[in-house]
mmCIF file of C-alpha atoms and ligand atoms in Angstrom:
data_model
loop_
_atom_site.group_PDB
_atom_site.id
_atom_site.type_symbol
_atom_site.label_atom_id
_atom_site.label_comp_id
_atom_site.label_asym_id
_atom_site.label_seq_id
_atom_site.Cartn_x
_atom_site.Cartn_y
_atom_site.Cartn_z
ATOM 1 C CA MET A 1 -4.107 26.399 16.592
ATOM 2 C CA SER A 2 -4.452 24.503 13.063
ATOM 3 C CA LYS A 3 -2.568 21.339 12.815
ATOM 4 C CA LYS A 4 0.333 20.791 10.742
ATOM 5 C CA ARG A 5 -0.073 19.060 7.310
ATOM 6 C CA GLY A 6 0.390 15.220 7.620
ATOM 7 C CA MET A 7 3.186 13.320 5.978
ATOM 8 C CA LEU A 8 2.615 10.961 2.695
ATOM 9 C CA VAL A 9 4.050 7.613 3.337
ATOM 10 C CA LEU A 10 4.466 5.368 0.132
ATOM 11 C CA TYR A 11 3.955 1.885 1.653
ATOM 12 C CA THR A 12 4.767 -0.894 -0.777
ATOM 13 C CA GLY A 13 5.032 -4.510 -0.371
ATOM 14 C CA SER A 14 4.178 -7.980 -2.717
ATOM 15 C CA SER A 15 1.101 -9.648 -1.967
ATOM 16 C CA GLY A 16 1.095 -12.068 0.887
ATOM 17 C CA VAL A 17 4.428 -10.223 2.789
ATOM 18 C CA GLY A 18 2.151 -9.150 5.232
ATOM 19 C CA LYS A 19 1.598 -5.573 4.882
ATOM 20 C CA GLY A 20 -1.740 -5.627 5.965
ATOM 21 C CA THR A 21 -1.076 -6.835 9.078
ATOM 22 C CA ILE A 22 1.533 -4.430 9.587
ATOM 23 C CA MET A 23 -0.634 -1.970 8.729
ATOM 24 C CA LYS A 24 -3.404 -2.592 11.303
ATOM 25 C CA GLU A 25 -0.760 -2.526 14.189
ATOM 26 C CA LEU A 26 0.476 0.573 13.045
ATOM 27 C CA LEU A 27 -3.282 2.068 12.720
ATOM 28 C CA LYS A 28 -3.848 0.543 16.395
ATOM 29 C CA ARG A 29 -0.759 2.273 18.138
ATOM 30 C CA ASP A 30 -0.548 5.518 16.101
ATOM 31 C CA PRO A 31 -3.521 7.571 15.969
ATOM 32 C CA ASN A 32 -2.513 9.914 13.804
ATOM 33 C CA ILE A 33 -1.942 7.370 10.918
ATOM 34 C CA ARG A 34 -4.685 7.091 8.285
ATOM 35 C CA LEU A 35 -4.875 4.453 5.520
ATOM 36 C CA SER A 36 -6.115 5.780 2.116
ATOM 37 C CA VAL A 37 -8.740 3.803 0.764
ATOM 38 C CA SER A 38 -8.237 2.458 -2.574
ATOM 39 C CA ASN A 39 -10.886 2.080 -5.427
ATOM 40 C CA THR A 40 -10.538 -1.470 -7.372
ATOM 41 C CA THR A 41 -12.485 -3.555 -9.940
ATOM 42 C CA ARG A 42 -11.650 -6.700 -8.415
ATOM 43 C CA GLU A 43 -14.286 -8.909 -6.560
ATOM 44 C CA PRO A 44 -14.309 -8.586 -2.565
ATOM 45 C CA ARG A 45 -12.483 -11.515 -0.739
ATOM 46 C CA LYS A 46 -14.696 -13.086 2.352
ATOM 47 C CA GLY A 47 -15.041 -10.245 4.897
ATOM 48 C CA GLU A 48 -13.706 -7.497 3.084
ATOM 49 C CA ILE A 49 -16.258 -4.491 3.544
ATOM 50 C CA ASP A 50 -17.066 -2.087 0.880
ATOM 51 C CA GLY A 51 -15.807 1.464 1.957
ATOM 52 C CA VAL A 52 -13.573 -0.085 4.526
ATOM 53 C CA HIS A 53 -11.069 -2.202 2.886
ATOM 54 C CA TYR A 54 -11.518 -0.729 -0.491
ATOM 55 C CA ASN A 55 -14.194 0.726 -2.511
ATOM 56 C CA PHE A 56 -15.172 -2.036 -4.913
ATOM 57 C CA VAL A 57 -16.282 -0.320 -8.256
ATOM 58 C CA THR A 58 -17.094 -1.290 -11.979
ATOM 59 C CA LYS A 59 -14.700 -1.089 -14.585
ATOM 60 C CA GLU A 60 -17.098 2.128 -15.843
ATOM 61 C CA GLU A 61 -16.872 3.757 -12.731
ATOM 62 C CA PHE A 62 -13.116 3.493 -12.556
ATOM 63 C CA GLU A 63 -12.531 4.670 -15.849
ATOM 64 C CA LYS A 64 -15.031 7.572 -15.236
ATOM 65 C CA LEU A 65 -12.777 8.751 -12.481
ATOM 66 C CA ILE A 66 -9.590 8.432 -14.408
ATOM 67 C CA GLU A 67 -11.118 10.527 -17.077
ATOM 68 C CA ALA A 68 -12.192 13.173 -14.357
ATOM 69 C CA ASP A 69 -8.224 13.227 -13.267
ATOM 70 C CA GLY A 70 -9.465 11.988 -9.970
ATOM 71 C CA TYR A 71 -6.719 9.590 -9.389
ATOM 72 C CA LEU A 72 -3.389 10.326 -7.325
ATOM 73 C CA GLU A 73 -2.058 7.119 -9.074
ATOM 74 C CA TYR A 74 -3.584 3.892 -10.442
ATOM 75 C CA ALA A 75 -2.109 0.374 -12.354
ATOM 76 C CA VAL A 76 -3.833 -2.626 -13.433
ATOM 77 C CA TYR A 77 -2.543 -5.245 -11.400
ATOM 78 C CA CYS A 78 -3.235 -9.065 -12.268
ATOM 79 C CA ASP A 79 -6.444 -7.762 -14.877
ATOM 80 C CA ASN A 80 -7.531 -5.400 -12.225
ATOM 81 C CA TYR A 81 -7.509 -1.943 -11.815
ATOM 82 C CA TYR A 82 -6.793 -0.492 -8.638
ATOM 83 C CA GLY A 83 -6.190 3.706 -8.091
ATOM 84 C CA THR A 84 -5.822 6.068 -5.248
ATOM 85 C CA PRO A 85 -8.801 8.736 -5.212
ATOM 86 C CA LYS A 86 -7.165 12.113 -5.119
ATOM 87 C CA LYS A 87 -9.630 13.985 -2.635
ATOM 88 C CA GLN A 88 -9.514 11.880 0.285
ATOM 89 C CA VAL A 89 -5.627 11.702 0.630
ATOM 90 C CA GLU A 90 -5.861 15.586 0.299
ATOM 91 C CA ASP A 91 -8.276 15.980 2.930
ATOM 92 C CA MET A 92 -6.865 13.547 5.349
ATOM 93 C CA LEU A 93 -2.911 15.501 5.049
ATOM 94 C CA GLU A 94 -4.563 18.913 5.482
ATOM 95 C CA GLN A 95 -6.333 17.890 8.363
ATOM 96 C CA GLY A 96 -2.917 16.724 9.799
ATOM 97 C CA PHE A 97 -3.007 12.851 9.331
ATOM 98 C CA ASP A 98 -0.002 11.108 8.011
ATOM 99 C CA VAL A 99 -1.611 8.832 5.205
ATOM 100 C CA PHE A 100 -0.408 5.694 4.323
ATOM 101 C CA LEU A 101 -0.502 4.663 0.384
ATOM 102 C CA GLU A 102 -0.544 0.825 0.659
ATOM 103 C CA ILE A 103 0.197 0.184 -3.127
ATOM 104 C CA GLU A 104 1.798 -2.186 -5.666
ATOM 105 C CA VAL A 105 5.110 -0.590 -7.417
ATOM 106 C CA GLN A 106 3.784 0.629 -10.876
ATOM 107 C CA GLY A 107 1.581 3.145 -8.724
ATOM 108 C CA GLY A 108 4.535 3.679 -6.170
ATOM 109 C CA LEU A 109 6.543 4.891 -9.059
ATOM 110 C CA GLN A 110 4.041 7.506 -10.176
ATOM 111 C CA VAL A 111 3.610 8.892 -6.745
ATOM 112 C CA MET A 112 7.605 9.078 -6.318
ATOM 113 C CA LYS A 113 7.770 10.814 -9.732
ATOM 114 C CA LYS A 114 5.244 13.464 -8.279
ATOM 115 C CA TYR A 115 6.723 13.862 -4.583
ATOM 116 C CA PRO A 116 10.295 12.912 -5.198
ATOM 117 C CA ASP A 117 10.813 13.062 -1.415
ATOM 118 C CA ILE A 118 8.171 11.494 -0.051
ATOM 119 C CA LEU A 119 8.894 8.803 2.407
ATOM 120 C CA SER A 120 8.804 5.283 1.006
ATOM 121 C CA ILE A 121 8.987 2.225 2.719
ATOM 122 C CA PHE A 122 8.905 -1.159 0.889
ATOM 123 C CA VAL A 123 8.009 -4.215 2.885
ATOM 124 C CA LEU A 124 9.991 -7.632 1.799
ATOM 125 C CA PRO A 125 9.331 -11.124 2.941
ATOM 126 C CA PRO A 126 12.304 -13.366 4.403
ATOM 127 C CA SER A 127 12.611 -15.178 1.440
ATOM 128 C CA LEU A 128 10.745 -16.021 -1.592
ATOM 129 C CA GLU A 129 9.840 -19.443 -0.201
ATOM 130 C CA ILE A 130 8.591 -17.689 2.650
ATOM 131 C CA LEU A 131 6.543 -15.613 0.708
ATOM 132 C CA GLU A 132 4.784 -18.478 -1.264
ATOM 133 C CA LYS A 133 4.141 -20.299 2.065
ATOM 134 C CA ARG A 134 2.187 -17.488 3.279
ATOM 135 C CA LEU A 135 0.504 -16.738 0.245
ATOM 136 C CA ARG A 136 -0.850 -20.569 0.220
ATOM 137 C CA GLU A 137 -1.940 -20.776 3.763
ATOM 138 C CA ARG A 138 -3.581 -17.864 3.151
ATOM 139 C CA ALA A 139 -5.724 -19.152 0.747
ATOM 140 C CA THR A 140 -7.750 -16.881 -0.451
ATOM 141 C CA GLU A 141 -6.666 -17.025 -4.038
ATOM 142 C CA ASP A 142 -6.748 -20.213 -6.443
ATOM 143 C CA ASN A 143 -3.314 -21.508 -7.381
ATOM 144 C CA GLU A 144 -3.582 -20.107 -10.987
ATOM 145 C CA THR A 145 -3.861 -16.425 -9.189
ATOM 146 C CA ILE A 146 -1.219 -17.429 -6.524
ATOM 147 C CA GLU A 147 1.685 -18.036 -9.569
ATOM 148 C CA LYS A 148 0.203 -15.146 -10.596
ATOM 149 C CA ARG A 149 0.967 -13.101 -7.753
ATOM 150 C CA LEU A 150 4.536 -14.653 -7.115
ATOM 151 C CA LYS A 151 5.486 -13.716 -10.442
ATOM 152 C CA GLU A 152 4.261 -10.216 -9.665
ATOM 153 C CA ALA A 153 5.964 -10.425 -6.589
ATOM 154 C CA GLU A 154 9.707 -11.059 -8.071
ATOM 155 C CA LYS A 155 9.275 -8.701 -10.547
ATOM 156 C CA GLU A 156 8.057 -5.910 -7.460
ATOM 157 C CA ILE A 157 10.994 -6.894 -5.075
ATOM 158 C CA SER A 158 13.475 -6.123 -8.468
ATOM 159 C CA PHE A 159 12.168 -2.222 -7.332
ATOM 160 C CA LYS A 160 13.308 -2.438 -3.837
ATOM 161 C CA ASP A 161 16.174 0.160 -4.087
ATOM 162 C CA ARG A 162 13.873 2.964 -5.456
ATOM 163 C CA TYR A 163 12.171 2.784 -1.720
ATOM 164 C CA LYS A 164 14.015 4.934 0.898
ATOM 165 C CA TYR A 165 13.922 2.178 3.340
ATOM 166 C CA ASN A 166 13.695 -1.572 2.843
ATOM 167 C CA VAL A 167 11.861 -3.220 6.071
ATOM 168 C CA ILE A 168 11.754 -7.381 6.292
ATOM 169 C CA ASN A 169 8.676 -8.808 7.619
ATOM 170 C CA ASP A 170 10.190 -11.729 9.355
ATOM 171 C CA GLU A 171 8.611 -10.934 12.820
ATOM 172 C CA LEU A 172 5.858 -8.837 13.011
ATOM 173 C CA GLU A 173 6.418 -6.580 16.309
ATOM 174 C CA GLU A 174 9.803 -6.050 15.062
ATOM 175 C CA ALA A 175 8.866 -4.595 11.427
ATOM 176 C CA VAL A 176 5.900 -2.637 13.291
ATOM 177 C CA ASN A 177 8.070 -1.166 15.611
ATOM 178 C CA LYS A 178 11.081 -0.569 12.772
ATOM 179 C CA ILE A 179 8.178 1.625 11.065
ATOM 180 C CA LEU A 180 7.212 3.543 13.737
ATOM 181 C CA LYS A 181 10.728 4.457 14.566
ATOM 182 C CA ILE A 182 11.144 5.394 10.559
ATOM 183 C CA LEU A 183 7.901 7.816 11.108
ATOM 184 C CA HIS A 184 9.615 9.311 14.026
ATOM 185 C CA THR A 185 12.918 10.384 12.266
ATOM 186 C CA GLU A 186 11.045 11.361 8.911
ATOM 187 C CA GLU A 187 8.500 13.597 12.088
ATOM 188 C CA ASN A 188 12.070 15.110 13.646
ATOM 189 C CA LYS A 189 13.600 16.085 10.144
ATOM 190 C CA ARG A 190 10.262 18.078 9.572
ATOM 191 C CA LYS A 191 10.619 19.931 12.629
HETATM 192 P P1 5GP B 201 -5.225 -7.311 -3.646
HETATM 193 O O1 5GP B 201 -5.822 -7.236 -4.125
HETATM 194 O O2 5GP B 201 -4.212 -8.095 -2.784
HETATM 195 O O3 5GP B 201 -5.776 -6.572 -2.411
HETATM 196 O O4 5GP B 201 -3.675 -5.768 -4.038
HETATM 197 C C1 5GP B 201 -2.983 -6.045 -5.116
HETATM 198 C C2 5GP B 201 -1.913 -5.082 -4.764
HETATM 199 O O5 5GP B 201 -2.501 -4.000 -5.194
HETATM 200 C C3 5GP B 201 -1.153 -5.123 -3.652
HETATM 201 O O6 5GP B 201 0.106 -4.707 -3.937
HETATM 202 C C4 5GP B 201 -2.068 -3.649 -3.294
HETATM 203 O O7 5GP B 201 -1.211 -2.885 -2.343
HETATM 204 C C5 5GP B 201 -2.046 -3.067 -4.455
HETATM 205 N N1 5GP B 201 -2.990 -1.954 -4.346
HETATM 206 C C6 5GP B 201 -4.116 -1.778 -3.576
HETATM 207 N N2 5GP B 201 -4.840 -0.694 -3.589
HETATM 208 C C7 5GP B 201 -3.806 0.377 -4.742
HETATM 209 C C8 5GP B 201 -4.042 1.323 -5.383
HETATM 210 O O8 5GP B 201 -4.918 2.023 -4.791
HETATM 211 N N3 5GP B 201 -3.256 1.565 -6.325
HETATM 212 C C9 5GP B 201 -2.271 0.612 -6.749
HETATM 213 N N4 5GP B 201 -1.164 1.009 -7.662
HETATM 214 N N5 5GP B 201 -2.014 -0.374 -5.738
HETATM 215 C C10 5GP B 201 -2.760 -0.480 -4.987
#
């Protein structure tokens, strides 16, 4: 018997909100979830692996795929390109996996335009003060980049109501369970 097509999930949250940590847990707990690996022109952070966290590409390579219409969506965020390669997402959906697009708001809006009924989740920090604290504690960026990302975060949060679900990441376990429950609810609607 062939497997039912998977669900596409738009998953957005500002930098430092902890969406990566939530995602790791989701992948551990639900074997049917896959995360789409994006292309980016930003430099890898310490510990990031090419092909796992991102496909790290040059600006020329990125633009070549734009010209070939190879992106489901793409955006420039804090001076770098980020984009979702179409083919890998399509293949995983066909195989029956629920595919998460962990992307920022501009790309999120493009995806909503293409798929108006998409399951969309916006992860929020408990407050902007806490977000700033988390970003500083993470210490993966210099001060200027942190300031840029905080400004960006405020802008992004103003779009939260465009998403079907808002999940506050106050306590990791709670946020993970809430998202698993959302998936379950949406899955049942498709039956
Ligand atoms: P970071 O540099 O912190 O890894 O990512 C910066 C922002 O870009 C995050 O909000 C992340 O979710 C988003 N992002 C990652 N991949 C993509 C993508 O393929 N498309 C878009 N539009 N945003 C992405």
